[in-house]
Amino acid sequence: MATYRQEYTVLAEAIVTNAIVVPTDAEVKAGEQPSLYYYTDRAAWDTGAQFTLISPRIVEALGLQSNGKETFMGIGGDQESDTYFIHIGLPNGELKRYVKVYCSDLDNYDVLIGMDIIAETDFLITNKDGKTTFQFRTPSEGGVEL
């Protein structure tokens, strides 16, 4: 079990962490840095997103090859997007393998972590005394205490 905790000194407008995107054909050995990856400290966690999205910057930087096009429901309605399979390293050190992601312009973010990943975690946000605390753990163990 790996737990991650981030505390904000104010009420957070968004939950943003680091993440690592790794192509599925890159060599990944336990405890070692992948042979090719994209590091970002602009990964937003979005419980309103069904799927995880990556920016065109990541696709270009890693030379990812599309698996085809699919339509997903975005804020502005249906959007057609190239899809990719990636490995994604979460800030707790967990590597989620073969995650299907969509490519979309994300403005200020590189990755938008959706419910396809969040649903595999125990996910907690508290806002006590005007300060936000974000925690998650993988794998999910259930219960309310992290």
XYZ file of C-alpha atoms in Angstrom:
146
model
C 0.000 0.000 0.000
C 1.331 3.429 -0.953
C -0.195 6.601 0.479
C 0.262 10.167 -0.716
C -0.738 13.306 1.205
C -0.641 16.948 0.122
C -1.608 19.854 2.358
C -2.548 23.325 1.138
C -2.427 26.429 3.350
C -5.708 27.668 1.807
C -8.790 26.136 0.197
C -7.428 24.619 -2.995
C -9.010 25.644 -6.288
C -7.686 22.444 -7.873
C -5.848 19.324 -6.772
C -2.583 19.307 -8.708
C 0.314 16.892 -8.205
C 3.243 15.513 -10.103
C 3.031 12.518 -12.435
C 5.254 10.647 -14.853
C 4.019 9.476 -18.252
C 5.888 6.518 -19.735
C 5.382 5.027 -23.207
C 4.321 1.381 -23.042
C 7.343 0.350 -25.123
C 9.843 1.990 -22.733
C 11.837 -0.310 -20.492
C 10.554 -0.100 -16.915
C 12.350 -2.024 -14.158
C 11.197 -2.028 -10.533
C 13.021 0.599 -8.480
C 14.696 2.163 -11.530
C 13.959 5.226 -13.625
C 12.223 4.325 -16.918
C 14.324 4.547 -20.085
C 11.986 7.242 -21.501
C 9.434 9.359 -19.637
C 7.750 12.773 -19.329
C 7.716 14.319 -15.846
C 5.167 16.973 -14.958
C 4.157 18.808 -11.811
C 0.931 19.842 -13.566
C -1.295 16.770 -13.189
C -4.831 17.764 -12.140
C -7.115 15.259 -10.397
C -10.680 15.546 -11.711
C -13.523 13.475 -10.242
C -15.795 14.875 -12.963
C -13.706 13.306 -15.740
C -14.490 9.721 -16.679
C -11.128 9.160 -18.390
C -7.541 10.332 -18.063
C -6.332 12.889 -20.600
C -2.851 13.927 -21.698
C -1.795 17.074 -23.539
C -0.421 17.178 -27.085
C 2.904 18.300 -25.489
C 3.304 14.825 -23.985
C 2.344 13.039 -27.207
C 4.935 15.039 -29.116
C 7.694 14.795 -26.479
C 7.394 11.000 -26.223
C 6.601 10.334 -29.889
C 3.486 8.366 -28.911
C 1.636 6.479 -31.646
C -2.163 6.682 -31.659
C -4.254 3.543 -31.251
C -7.096 5.186 -33.156
C -9.730 7.842 -32.617
C -12.650 7.775 -30.203
C -15.283 10.207 -29.017
C -15.550 11.242 -25.381
C -17.802 13.691 -23.556
C -15.911 16.856 -22.636
C -16.985 20.091 -21.009
C -18.055 21.520 -24.367
C -19.800 18.328 -25.517
C -18.587 15.394 -27.578
C -14.942 15.552 -28.656
C -13.086 13.247 -30.998
C -9.577 12.401 -29.868
C -6.647 10.161 -30.595
C -6.220 7.496 -27.929
C -2.980 6.110 -26.530
C -1.880 3.476 -24.044
C 0.659 4.684 -21.477
C 2.034 3.804 -18.089
C 1.482 6.581 -15.551
C 3.505 7.061 -12.395
C 1.476 8.577 -9.568
C 2.998 10.772 -6.837
C 2.853 7.896 -4.317
C 5.305 5.925 -6.467
C 2.676 3.572 -7.924
C 2.931 2.846 -11.645
C -0.398 2.231 -13.372
C 0.297 0.160 -16.470
C -1.441 0.216 -19.848
C -3.820 3.077 -19.099
C -5.905 4.131 -22.092
C -5.802 7.932 -22.352
C -7.231 10.582 -24.643
C -5.291 13.537 -26.036
C -6.781 16.986 -25.493
C -5.619 20.559 -25.034
C -5.630 20.959 -21.251
C -4.681 24.639 -21.025
C -2.621 24.865 -17.815
C -2.167 21.115 -17.231
C -0.223 18.290 -18.855
C -2.335 15.455 -17.420
C -5.897 15.270 -16.180
C -6.306 12.220 -13.947
C -9.863 10.933 -14.291
C -12.085 8.432 -12.557
C -10.566 5.518 -14.485
C -7.560 5.908 -12.128
C -9.201 7.584 -9.116
C -11.699 4.707 -8.795
C -8.789 2.338 -8.074
C -7.712 4.394 -5.046
C -8.999 5.455 -1.665
C -9.390 9.177 -2.348
C -9.969 11.822 0.324
C -10.255 15.610 0.284
C -10.896 17.580 3.467
C -11.305 21.339 3.874
C -11.018 21.954 7.606
C -10.261 25.441 8.930
C -9.970 26.912 5.434
C -7.165 24.520 4.427
C -7.402 21.666 1.930
C -5.777 18.296 2.535
C -5.680 15.735 -0.278
C -4.821 12.078 0.277
C -5.027 8.907 -1.740
C -3.727 5.379 -1.397
C -3.355 2.458 -3.732
C -4.538 -0.157 -3.856
C -7.911 0.680 -2.332
C -8.427 -0.878 1.076
C -11.834 0.637 1.802
C -12.763 2.388 5.022
C -12.684 6.085 5.722
C -9.331 6.523 7.464
C -6.158 6.861 5.437
